[in-house]
Amino acid sequence: MSEITKISGAEAVIKSLLKEGVDLIYGYPGGAIMPIYDELHKYEDKLNHVLTRHEQGATHAAQGFARVTGKVGVVMATSGPGATNLVTGIADAQIDSTPMVCITGQVASHLLGSDAFQETDIIGISSPVTKWNCQVTKASEIPEVLAKAFYIAKSGRPGPVLIDITKDAQFELMEFSYSKCKTIRSYTPVPNYSIKQLKKAAELINNAKKPLIVFGQGVILGNAETEFKNFIEKTGIPSAWTILGLSALPSDHPLNVGMVGMHGNYGPNVLTNQCDLLIAVGMRFDDRVTGNLDTYAKQAKIIHFDIDPAEINKTVEVDVPVLGTVKETLPEILKLVNKNNHQNWLGKFHSLYEKEYSKVIKEELHPTKEGLSMAEVVKEINIASKGNAIIITDVGQHQMVACRYAKFNESKSNVTSGGLGTMGFALPAALGAKMGAPEREVVAIIGDGGFQMTIQELGTIFQTGSAVKIVVLNNNYLGMVRQWQEMFFEKRYASTELVNPDFVTIAKGYYIEAKKVSKREELKSSIELMMNSKKPFFLEVSVEKEHNVFPMIPTGASVSDIRLD
């Protein structure tokens, strides 16, 4: 009779990851997770571990990887500060529905609650910002818990999961077997759709004279881009996007009428309060989209397609909720809706765009001022990439400008921090995106403030050799805060002006090719040089110092009160 071979809990973690098809991990080692890293060392030929320079960088890199691949991003960190440094990225992933599994080491189980060295209650800390979390104190629990973690992270509305494993559980021996999780009692990731509700929705759509669709990331997460395109083309309904919905529909599609929200396009914001039917597809009525809820689309009937029942009537009362994944519900409603076009109504969007173009866009893209505008930098990147690049943005003015002016031909091409608005997101997220889609060009557009929050990840980019293109738009300000101070705080620029270092020298210190541009005549050739490089490239562009992003809906105002200046 052969003896059953036992393995350690640490090796069980590695074997469980391999069973889930994981081949890439971002992380940072430390005392409480050292047994897992020791086992990881034995599996270097099967698992690529990327040593980021900070645990927050690991989470954002995993987010970038997940956003462009649709796979689960995986992160590892030690206990105490290692674990708490993950929290910002976990919170970002939670609010932006990004699938991620974070594995943290913990002090030995007999020390729990004793304030041992580098002990923190990461389960308590992370509970509000995870889809699920669990502490493991016995090696035998590891395979089942990890199987459940991956299932929960990826299924239904995706999100982050954290698994905290005590050090003694990592050393303890166990008999290993692994079964992928396929169901959990009382957890229904995708609710069944109702034919009755679809028929009600179809009736409203067929009778509407001035319908408007607002689509969000649910289209991308549901891999329903084709189904969505078929739906809008049959119904002829103008379609606007949230910033996380951007790239689900090609930028040049004739029914794509632009961005809604605080710095969105003039037409879709104004006409939200004139449409007779508002159809929300995979979006959550965020406050930056709705403005003042008391005046938001009060004249319209509202249909809401969403996978998450908690989003229905959470902020906006809707007439017809349609639960389920849009991958299934859109083909079903396609059978019920009439072939239609709304050319006269669509013409209103076009005429309002012309007004926005003459008052805002023309000067942004073709400035008459001496200083470079952020928009013309994005325009040159569009030309060089032909709309085929993945654009990663940080948070601030540059983010709004990039979302407004970047052009996309392909889905999963716009990666940004939406709901949490995390400065420092872009640089590590761009690394993750490039590793997830190495065949595609990845361009990170970052402000000088956000860049310095995770600037150390230049070291990770150098060490991995990932050919990320980094563009820092430098105005020596925390630009978005400065804009608000100018508009609403009588130009009291409190703690927003930055005295910046020599970014080019820093990039070169990380052995990354770098250049600075401050003149318009150098911009095009410099972007072409960057895009043609097969290696990481850093480009700093000095842009106009006190520039404001318009249109803008002031805080607390109605979407129809959007300002062009």
Coordinates of C-alpha atoms in Angstrom, one line a residue:
M1 CA 0.0 0.0 0.0
S2 CA 1.5 3.3 -1.1
E3 CA 1.9 6.1 1.4
I4 CA -0.2 9.2 0.7
T5 CA 2.1 12.2 -0.1
K6 CA 1.5 15.2 2.0
I7 CA 2.4 18.8 1.0
S8 CA 2.6 22.0 3.0
G9 CA -0.2 24.6 3.0
A10 CA 2.2 26.9 1.2
E11 CA 2.6 24.5 -1.6
A12 CA -1.1 23.9 -1.7
V13 CA -1.5 27.7 -2.4
I14 CA 0.8 27.4 -5.4
K15 CA -0.9 24.2 -6.7
S16 CA -4.3 25.8 -6.2
L17 CA -3.3 28.8 -8.3
L18 CA -2.0 26.6 -11.1
K19 CA -5.3 24.6 -11.0
E20 CA -7.1 28.0 -11.6
G21 CA -4.9 28.7 -14.7
V22 CA -2.9 31.5 -13.0
D23 CA 0.4 32.2 -14.6
L24 CA 1.1 35.8 -13.4
I25 CA 1.2 37.2 -9.8
Y26 CA 2.1 40.6 -8.6
G27 CA 3.4 41.0 -5.1
Y28 CA 5.9 41.8 -2.4
P29 CA 7.3 39.3 0.1
G30 CA 7.7 39.5 3.8
G31 CA 8.0 37.5 7.0
A32 CA 4.4 36.2 7.3
I33 CA 4.1 35.0 3.7
M34 CA 7.7 33.7 3.3
P35 CA 6.7 30.0 3.2
I36 CA 4.5 30.7 0.2
Y37 CA 7.3 32.6 -1.6
D38 CA 9.7 29.8 -0.8
E39 CA 7.4 27.3 -2.6
L40 CA 6.8 29.8 -5.4
H41 CA 10.5 29.8 -6.0
K42 CA 10.2 26.1 -7.0
Y43 CA 7.6 26.8 -9.6
E44 CA 9.3 29.7 -11.4
D45 CA 8.9 27.9 -14.7
K46 CA 5.1 27.9 -14.4
L47 CA 4.3 31.0 -12.4
N48 CA 5.7 34.5 -13.2
H49 CA 5.9 36.6 -10.1
V50 CA 6.4 40.3 -10.6
L51 CA 8.1 42.1 -7.7
T52 CA 6.5 45.6 -7.6
R53 CA 8.1 48.4 -5.6
H54 CA 5.0 48.8 -3.4
E55 CA 2.1 46.7 -2.5
Q56 CA -0.4 49.3 -3.9
G57 CA 1.5 49.0 -7.2
A58 CA 0.8 45.3 -7.1
T59 CA -3.0 45.8 -6.8
H60 CA -3.1 48.4 -9.6
A61 CA -1.0 46.2 -11.9
A62 CA -3.3 43.3 -11.2
Q63 CA -6.3 45.6 -12.0
G64 CA -4.7 46.6 -15.3
F65 CA -4.1 43.0 -16.2
A66 CA -7.7 42.0 -15.3
R67 CA -9.3 44.9 -17.2
V68 CA -7.7 44.1 -20.5
T69 CA -7.9 40.3 -20.3
G70 CA -11.1 39.7 -18.4
K71 CA -9.1 37.3 -16.2
V72 CA -8.7 37.4 -12.4
G73 CA -5.7 39.5 -11.3
V74 CA -3.7 37.9 -8.5
V75 CA -1.7 39.7 -5.7
M76 CA 0.3 38.5 -2.8
A77 CA 1.6 40.4 0.2
T78 CA 2.7 39.9 3.8
S79 CA 0.9 40.8 7.0
G80 CA 0.6 44.2 8.7
P81 CA 1.7 47.0 6.5
G82 CA 2.0 44.7 3.5
A83 CA -1.6 43.9 3.8
T84 CA -2.8 47.4 4.6
N85 CA -1.0 48.8 1.6
L86 CA -3.3 46.7 -0.6
V87 CA -6.4 48.4 0.7
T88 CA -6.5 51.3 -1.8
G89 CA -6.3 49.0 -4.8
I90 CA -8.8 46.6 -3.3
A91 CA -11.3 49.4 -2.8
D92 CA -10.7 50.6 -6.3
A93 CA -11.3 47.1 -7.7
Q94 CA -14.5 46.8 -5.6
I95 CA -16.1 50.0 -6.9
D96 CA -15.0 49.4 -10.5
S97 CA -16.0 45.7 -10.5
T98 CA -12.6 44.3 -11.2
P99 CA -11.9 40.6 -10.5
M100 CA -9.0 40.2 -8.2
V101 CA -7.7 37.7 -5.6
C102 CA -5.4 39.0 -2.9
I103 CA -3.5 36.5 -0.8
T104 CA -2.0 37.9 2.4
G105 CA 0.2 36.2 5.0
Q106 CA -0.8 36.5 8.7
V107 CA 1.0 35.8 12.0
A108 CA 0.6 32.3 13.4
S109 CA -2.9 31.5 14.7
H110 CA -1.9 31.3 18.3
L111 CA -0.7 34.9 18.1
L112 CA -3.9 36.3 16.6
G113 CA -5.3 39.2 18.6
S114 CA -2.1 39.6 20.6
D115 CA -0.7 42.6 18.7
A116 CA 2.1 40.5 17.5
F117 CA 4.8 42.0 15.2
Q118 CA 3.2 43.0 11.9
E119 CA -0.3 41.8 12.9
T120 CA -3.3 43.7 11.7
D121 CA -6.9 42.6 11.4
I122 CA -6.9 42.7 7.6
I123 CA -10.2 40.8 7.5
G124 CA -11.9 43.5 9.5
I125 CA -10.1 46.3 7.6
S126 CA -10.9 44.9 4.1
S127 CA -14.5 43.7 4.8
P128 CA -16.2 46.9 3.5
V129 CA -14.2 46.9 0.3
T130 CA -14.1 43.2 -0.8
K131 CA -16.7 41.1 -2.4
W132 CA -15.7 38.3 0.0
N133 CA -12.8 37.7 2.4
C134 CA -11.8 34.8 4.6
Q135 CA -9.0 33.9 7.1
V136 CA -7.5 30.5 6.8
T137 CA -5.9 28.9 10.0
K138 CA -5.6 25.3 8.8
A139 CA -3.8 24.0 5.7
S140 CA -6.6 21.6 4.8
E141 CA -8.9 24.6 4.2
I142 CA -6.7 26.2 1.6
P143 CA -7.8 24.5 -1.7
E144 CA -11.5 24.9 -1.0
V145 CA -11.2 28.5 0.1
L146 CA -9.1 29.5 -2.9
A147 CA -11.5 27.7 -5.3
K148 CA -14.3 29.7 -3.8
A149 CA -12.3 32.9 -4.0
F150 CA -11.7 32.6 -7.7
Y151 CA -15.3 31.7 -8.3
I152 CA -16.6 34.7 -6.4
A153 CA -14.1 37.2 -7.8
K154 CA -15.0 36.3 -11.4
S155 CA -18.7 35.3 -11.4
G156 CA -21.6 37.7 -11.8
R157 CA -20.6 41.3 -11.1
P158 CA -16.8 40.8 -10.6
G159 CA -14.9 42.1 -7.6
P160 CA -11.9 41.7 -5.3
V161 CA -11.6 38.8 -2.8
L162 CA -9.0 38.7 0.0
I163 CA -7.7 35.4 1.6
D164 CA -5.6 35.8 4.7
I165 CA -3.5 32.7 5.6
T166 CA -1.8 32.3 9.0
K167 CA 1.9 31.3 9.0
D168 CA 1.3 28.0 10.8
A169 CA -1.3 27.0 8.1
Q170 CA 1.4 27.6 5.5
F171 CA 3.8 25.2 7.2
E172 CA 1.2 22.6 8.2
L173 CA 1.1 19.4 6.1
M174 CA -2.0 18.2 4.2
E175 CA -3.3 15.9 1.6
F176 CA -3.9 18.0 -1.5
S177 CA -6.9 17.7 -3.9
Y178 CA -8.5 20.5 -5.8
S179 CA -12.0 21.0 -7.3
K180 CA -13.0 24.2 -9.0
C181 CA -15.9 25.9 -7.4
K182 CA -19.0 26.1 -9.6
T183 CA -21.8 27.0 -7.2
I184 CA -22.2 28.4 -3.6
R185 CA -25.4 27.9 -1.7
S186 CA -27.4 31.2 -1.4
Y187 CA -25.1 33.0 -3.9
T188 CA -26.8 33.8 -7.2
P189 CA -24.2 35.6 -9.4
V190 CA -26.5 36.0 -12.4
P191 CA -30.2 36.5 -11.7
N192 CA -32.7 35.0 -14.1
Y193 CA -34.2 37.5 -16.5
S194 CA -37.9 38.0 -16.8
I195 CA -39.6 37.8 -20.2
K196 CA -42.4 39.9 -18.7
Q197 CA -40.0 42.7 -17.9
L198 CA -38.4 42.4 -21.3
K199 CA -41.8 42.8 -23.0
K200 CA -42.5 45.9 -20.9
A201 CA -39.1 47.4 -21.9
A202 CA -39.6 46.6 -25.5
E203 CA -43.0 48.3 -25.5
L204 CA -41.5 51.5 -24.1
I205 CA -38.7 51.3 -26.7
N206 CA -41.0 50.8 -29.6
N207 CA -43.2 53.7 -28.6
A208 CA -40.4 56.2 -27.7
K209 CA -39.9 59.2 -29.9
K210 CA -36.8 60.6 -28.1
P211 CA -34.9 57.6 -26.5
L212 CA -31.4 57.8 -25.1
I213 CA -29.1 54.9 -24.1
V214 CA -26.4 55.4 -21.4
F215 CA -24.1 52.4 -21.3
G216 CA -21.4 51.5 -18.8
Q217 CA -18.8 48.9 -18.1
G218 CA -21.4 46.2 -17.7
V219 CA -21.3 45.8 -21.5
I220 CA -17.6 45.2 -21.4
L221 CA -17.6 42.9 -18.3
G222 CA -20.4 40.9 -19.9
N223 CA -18.5 40.5 -23.2
A224 CA -21.6 41.9 -24.8
E225 CA -20.2 44.4 -27.2
T226 CA -21.6 42.7 -30.3
E227 CA -25.0 42.2 -28.7
F228 CA -25.1 45.8 -27.6
K229 CA -24.1 47.0 -31.1
N230 CA -26.8 44.9 -32.7
F231 CA -29.4 46.3 -30.3
I232 CA -28.6 50.0 -30.9
E233 CA -28.3 49.5 -34.7
K234 CA -31.8 47.8 -34.9
T235 CA -33.4 50.4 -32.7
G236 CA -31.4 53.4 -34.0
I237 CA -31.1 54.9 -30.5
P238 CA -28.4 57.5 -29.7
S239 CA -26.0 56.0 -27.2
A240 CA -23.8 57.8 -24.7
W241 CA -21.2 56.3 -22.3
T242 CA -19.9 56.5 -18.8
I243 CA -16.1 56.7 -18.5
L244 CA -15.9 53.0 -17.7
G245 CA -18.2 52.2 -20.7
L246 CA -15.8 54.0 -23.0
S247 CA -14.5 51.7 -25.8
A248 CA -17.4 49.2 -25.6
L249 CA -18.6 50.9 -28.8
P250 CA -16.2 52.2 -31.4
S251 CA -15.6 56.0 -31.2
D252 CA -16.6 56.6 -34.8
H253 CA -19.9 54.6 -34.6
P254 CA -22.7 56.9 -36.0
L255 CA -24.9 56.3 -32.9
N256 CA -22.1 57.1 -30.4
V257 CA -23.0 60.5 -29.1
G258 CA -20.2 60.9 -26.5
M259 CA -19.7 60.9 -22.7
V260 CA -22.2 61.8 -20.0
G261 CA -21.2 63.2 -16.6
M262 CA -19.5 66.1 -15.0
H263 CA -17.0 66.7 -17.9
G264 CA -18.9 64.8 -20.5
N265 CA -20.2 66.1 -23.8
Y266 CA -22.8 68.9 -24.0
G267 CA -25.4 67.0 -26.1
P268 CA -26.0 63.8 -24.1
N269 CA -26.0 65.8 -20.8
V270 CA -28.5 68.4 -21.9
L271 CA -30.7 65.9 -23.7
T272 CA -30.8 63.6 -20.7
N273 CA -33.4 66.0 -19.4
Q274 CA -35.3 66.1 -22.8
C275 CA -35.5 62.4 -23.7
D276 CA -38.8 60.6 -23.2
L277 CA -37.0 57.2 -22.5
L278 CA -33.7 56.7 -20.8
I279 CA -32.2 53.2 -21.1
A280 CA -29.4 52.4 -18.7
V281 CA -27.3 49.4 -19.8
G282 CA -24.7 48.1 -17.4
M283 CA -24.2 51.4 -15.5
R284 CA -25.0 52.4 -11.9
F285 CA -26.2 56.0 -12.0
D286 CA -23.1 57.3 -10.3
D287 CA -23.4 60.8 -8.9
R288 CA -20.9 62.2 -11.4
V289 CA -23.2 61.0 -14.1
T290 CA -26.5 62.1 -12.7
G291 CA -25.7 65.5 -11.1
N292 CA -28.7 66.6 -9.0
L293 CA -31.0 63.6 -8.6
D294 CA -34.0 65.9 -8.0
T295 CA -33.8 67.1 -11.6
Y296 CA -32.3 64.0 -13.3
A297 CA -34.4 62.7 -16.3
K298 CA -37.7 63.4 -14.4
Q299 CA -39.6 63.7 -17.8
A300 CA -38.5 60.2 -19.0
K301 CA -39.5 56.7 -18.4
I302 CA -36.4 54.7 -17.3
I303 CA -35.3 51.1 -18.2
H304 CA -32.4 49.7 -16.3
F305 CA -30.5 46.6 -17.5
D306 CA -28.2 45.4 -14.7
I307 CA -26.7 42.2 -13.3
D308 CA -26.8 43.4 -9.7
P309 CA -30.2 43.7 -8.0
A310 CA -28.7 46.0 -5.5
E311 CA -28.2 48.7 -8.2
I312 CA -31.9 48.8 -9.1
N313 CA -33.6 51.9 -7.6
K314 CA -30.5 52.5 -5.5
T315 CA -30.3 56.2 -6.5
V316 CA -32.7 56.6 -9.5
E317 CA -36.2 55.1 -9.4
V318 CA -36.7 53.2 -12.6
D319 CA -39.9 52.1 -14.4
V320 CA -38.7 48.8 -15.8
P321 CA -35.8 46.9 -14.2
V322 CA -34.3 44.2 -16.4
L323 CA -32.1 41.9 -14.3
G324 CA -29.5 39.5 -15.8
T325 CA -26.3 39.7 -17.8
V326 CA -26.7 41.9 -20.9
K327 CA -25.0 39.1 -22.8
E328 CA -28.4 37.3 -22.5
T329 CA -30.9 40.0 -22.1
L330 CA -29.9 42.1 -25.1
P331 CA -30.4 39.3 -27.6
E332 CA -33.8 38.5 -26.0
I333 CA -35.0 42.1 -26.3
L334 CA -33.7 42.3 -29.8
K335 CA -36.4 39.9 -30.9
L336 CA -39.1 42.2 -29.4
V337 CA -38.0 45.6 -30.6
N338 CA -38.9 47.2 -33.9
K339 CA -36.4 48.2 -36.6
N340 CA -36.3 52.0 -36.2
N341 CA -34.3 55.2 -36.7
H342 CA -34.4 58.5 -34.8
Q343 CA -32.7 60.8 -37.3
N344 CA -34.4 64.0 -36.2
W345 CA -33.6 63.3 -32.5
L346 CA -30.1 62.2 -33.4
G347 CA -29.7 65.5 -35.2
K348 CA -30.2 67.4 -31.9
F349 CA -27.1 65.6 -30.5
H350 CA -25.2 66.7 -33.6
S351 CA -26.3 70.3 -33.4
L352 CA -25.3 70.5 -29.7
Y353 CA -22.0 68.9 -30.6
E354 CA -21.4 71.7 -33.1
K355 CA -22.0 74.2 -30.4
E356 CA -19.6 72.4 -28.0
Y357 CA -17.1 72.1 -30.9
S358 CA -17.1 75.9 -31.6
K359 CA -17.0 76.9 -27.9
V360 CA -14.6 74.3 -26.5
I361 CA -13.3 71.5 -28.7
K362 CA -11.9 73.5 -31.6
E363 CA -9.6 75.5 -29.3
E364 CA -8.6 72.4 -27.3
L365 CA -7.5 70.4 -30.4
H366 CA -6.1 73.4 -32.4
P367 CA -5.0 75.9 -29.7
T368 CA -4.3 79.5 -30.7
K369 CA -2.4 80.0 -27.5
E370 CA 1.3 79.4 -27.3
G371 CA 1.1 76.8 -24.5
L372 CA 0.4 73.1 -25.4
S373 CA -3.1 71.8 -24.5
M374 CA -3.7 68.3 -23.0
A375 CA -6.2 67.6 -25.8
E376 CA -3.7 68.2 -28.6
V377 CA -1.3 65.7 -27.0
V378 CA -4.1 63.1 -26.9
K379 CA -5.0 64.0 -30.5
E380 CA -1.4 63.2 -31.6
I381 CA -1.4 59.9 -29.7
N382 CA -4.7 59.0 -31.6
I383 CA -3.0 59.8 -34.9
A384 CA 0.1 57.7 -34.1
S385 CA -1.8 54.8 -32.6
K386 CA -4.7 54.9 -35.2
G387 CA -7.1 54.4 -32.4
N388 CA -5.7 50.9 -31.7
A389 CA -3.8 51.6 -28.4
I390 CA -4.9 50.7 -24.9
I391 CA -5.0 54.1 -23.0
I392 CA -4.4 54.0 -19.3
T393 CA -5.3 57.2 -17.4
D394 CA -4.7 58.3 -13.9
V395 CA -7.0 60.7 -12.1
G396 CA -7.5 64.5 -12.7
Q397 CA -7.8 66.9 -15.6
H398 CA -5.7 64.7 -17.9
Q399 CA -8.1 61.8 -17.2
M400 CA -11.2 63.8 -18.3
V401 CA -9.4 65.2 -21.3
A402 CA -8.1 61.7 -22.4
C403 CA -11.6 60.2 -21.9
R404 CA -13.1 63.0 -24.0
Y405 CA -10.6 62.9 -26.9
A406 CA -9.0 59.4 -27.1
K407 CA -10.3 57.3 -30.0
F408 CA -10.9 53.6 -29.7
N409 CA -11.6 50.9 -32.3
E410 CA -11.5 48.0 -29.9
S411 CA -13.1 47.2 -26.5
K412 CA -11.2 46.8 -23.2
S413 CA -9.0 49.7 -24.4
N414 CA -9.8 52.4 -21.8
V415 CA -8.5 51.6 -18.4
T416 CA -8.9 54.2 -15.7
S417 CA -9.9 54.5 -12.0
G418 CA -13.5 55.4 -12.2
G419 CA -15.5 55.1 -8.9
L420 CA -12.7 55.6 -6.4
G421 CA -10.6 58.1 -8.4
T422 CA -7.2 56.8 -7.3
M423 CA -4.2 59.0 -8.0
G424 CA -1.2 56.8 -8.7
F425 CA -3.3 54.2 -10.5
A426 CA -2.0 54.6 -14.1
L427 CA 1.6 53.7 -14.0
P428 CA 1.3 50.3 -12.3
A429 CA -2.0 49.6 -14.2
A430 CA -0.2 50.2 -17.5
L431 CA 2.4 47.6 -16.5
G432 CA -0.4 45.1 -15.8
A433 CA -2.2 46.0 -19.0
K434 CA 1.0 45.5 -21.1
M435 CA 1.7 42.2 -19.5
G436 CA -1.9 41.1 -20.1
A437 CA -1.9 42.3 -23.8
P438 CA 1.7 42.3 -24.9
E439 CA 0.8 42.4 -28.5
R440 CA -1.0 45.8 -28.1
E441 CA 0.4 49.3 -27.6
V442 CA -0.2 50.6 -24.1
V443 CA 0.0 54.3 -23.4
A444 CA -0.2 55.7 -19.9
I445 CA -1.4 59.3 -19.7
I446 CA -0.6 60.7 -16.3
G447 CA -0.6 64.0 -14.5
D448 CA 2.5 65.2 -12.7
G449 CA 0.7 64.8 -9.3
G450 CA -0.5 61.2 -9.7
F451 CA 2.7 60.2 -11.4
Q452 CA 4.7 60.9 -8.2
M453 CA 2.4 58.7 -6.0
T454 CA 3.6 55.5 -7.6
I455 CA 6.7 56.8 -9.5
Q456 CA 8.7 53.9 -8.0
E457 CA 7.0 51.5 -10.3
L458 CA 9.3 52.7 -13.0
G459 CA 11.7 50.2 -11.4
T460 CA 9.2 47.4 -12.0
I461 CA 8.7 48.5 -15.6
F462 CA 12.5 48.5 -16.1
Q463 CA 13.0 45.2 -14.4
T464 CA 10.3 43.4 -16.5
G465 CA 11.2 45.2 -19.7
S466 CA 7.5 45.9 -20.4
A467 CA 7.3 48.3 -23.3
V468 CA 4.9 50.7 -21.7
K469 CA 4.7 54.2 -23.2
I470 CA 4.4 56.8 -20.3
V471 CA 3.2 60.3 -21.0
V472 CA 3.3 62.8 -18.1
L473 CA 1.3 66.0 -18.8
N474 CA 3.0 68.4 -16.5
N475 CA 1.3 71.7 -15.5
N476 CA 3.0 71.9 -12.1
Y477 CA -0.3 71.8 -10.4
L478 CA -2.8 69.3 -8.9
G479 CA -4.9 70.5 -11.9
M480 CA -8.4 69.4 -11.1
V481 CA -8.3 70.6 -7.5
R482 CA -6.8 73.9 -8.8
Q483 CA -9.7 74.2 -11.3
W484 CA -12.2 73.9 -8.5
Q485 CA -10.3 76.4 -6.4
E486 CA -10.4 78.9 -9.3
M487 CA -14.1 78.4 -10.0
F488 CA -15.5 77.9 -6.5
F489 CA -13.0 79.1 -4.0
E490 CA -12.0 82.5 -5.5
K491 CA -8.7 81.4 -6.8
R492 CA -7.3 80.5 -3.4
Y493 CA -4.8 77.9 -4.6
A494 CA -4.3 76.1 -1.3
S495 CA -1.6 73.4 -1.5
T496 CA -2.1 72.6 -5.2
E497 CA 1.0 74.1 -6.8
L498 CA 3.8 71.5 -7.3
V499 CA 7.5 72.1 -7.4
N500 CA 8.5 69.0 -9.5
P501 CA 11.7 67.2 -9.9
D502 CA 13.5 66.5 -13.2
F503 CA 11.2 63.7 -14.4
V504 CA 13.4 62.9 -17.4
T505 CA 16.5 62.4 -15.2
I506 CA 14.5 60.1 -12.9
A507 CA 13.2 58.0 -15.8
K508 CA 16.8 57.7 -17.2
G509 CA 17.9 56.7 -13.7
Y510 CA 15.6 53.7 -14.1
Y511 CA 17.3 53.1 -17.5
I512 CA 14.2 54.1 -19.4
E513 CA 14.6 56.2 -22.6
A514 CA 13.1 59.6 -21.9
K515 CA 12.4 63.0 -23.5
K516 CA 10.8 66.3 -22.6
V517 CA 8.7 68.4 -24.9
S518 CA 7.6 72.0 -24.4
K519 CA 7.2 73.3 -27.9
R520 CA 4.4 72.5 -30.3
E521 CA 6.7 71.8 -33.3
E522 CA 8.4 69.0 -31.3
L523 CA 5.2 67.2 -30.2
K524 CA 4.3 65.1 -33.3
S525 CA 7.8 63.8 -33.9
S526 CA 8.3 63.1 -30.2
I527 CA 5.1 61.0 -30.0
E528 CA 6.1 59.2 -33.1
L529 CA 9.5 58.4 -31.6
M530 CA 7.8 57.1 -28.5
M531 CA 5.3 55.0 -30.3
N532 CA 7.9 53.5 -32.6
S533 CA 10.1 52.4 -29.6
K534 CA 10.1 48.7 -28.8
K535 CA 11.1 49.4 -25.2
P536 CA 9.6 51.4 -22.3
F537 CA 9.6 55.1 -23.1
F538 CA 9.0 58.2 -21.0
L539 CA 7.7 61.4 -22.5
E540 CA 7.1 64.6 -20.4
V541 CA 5.0 67.2 -22.0
S542 CA 4.8 70.7 -20.5
V543 CA 1.2 71.9 -20.9
E544 CA -0.5 75.1 -20.2
K545 CA -0.3 75.7 -16.4
E546 CA -3.8 77.1 -15.6
H547 CA -6.1 75.4 -18.0
N548 CA -9.7 74.3 -17.2
V549 CA -11.6 71.3 -18.5
F550 CA -14.9 72.1 -20.0
P551 CA -17.8 71.4 -20.4
M552 CA -18.4 71.0 -16.6
I553 CA -21.5 70.3 -14.5
P554 CA -20.9 72.2 -11.2
T555 CA -21.4 70.0 -8.0
G556 CA -25.0 69.8 -7.1
A557 CA -26.2 71.2 -10.4
S558 CA -28.5 69.6 -12.9
V559 CA -27.0 67.8 -15.9
S560 CA -28.8 70.3 -18.1
D561 CA -27.0 73.1 -16.3
I562 CA -23.7 72.0 -17.9
R563 CA -21.3 74.9 -18.5
L564 CA -19.3 75.4 -21.7
D565 CA -17.0 78.0 -20.0

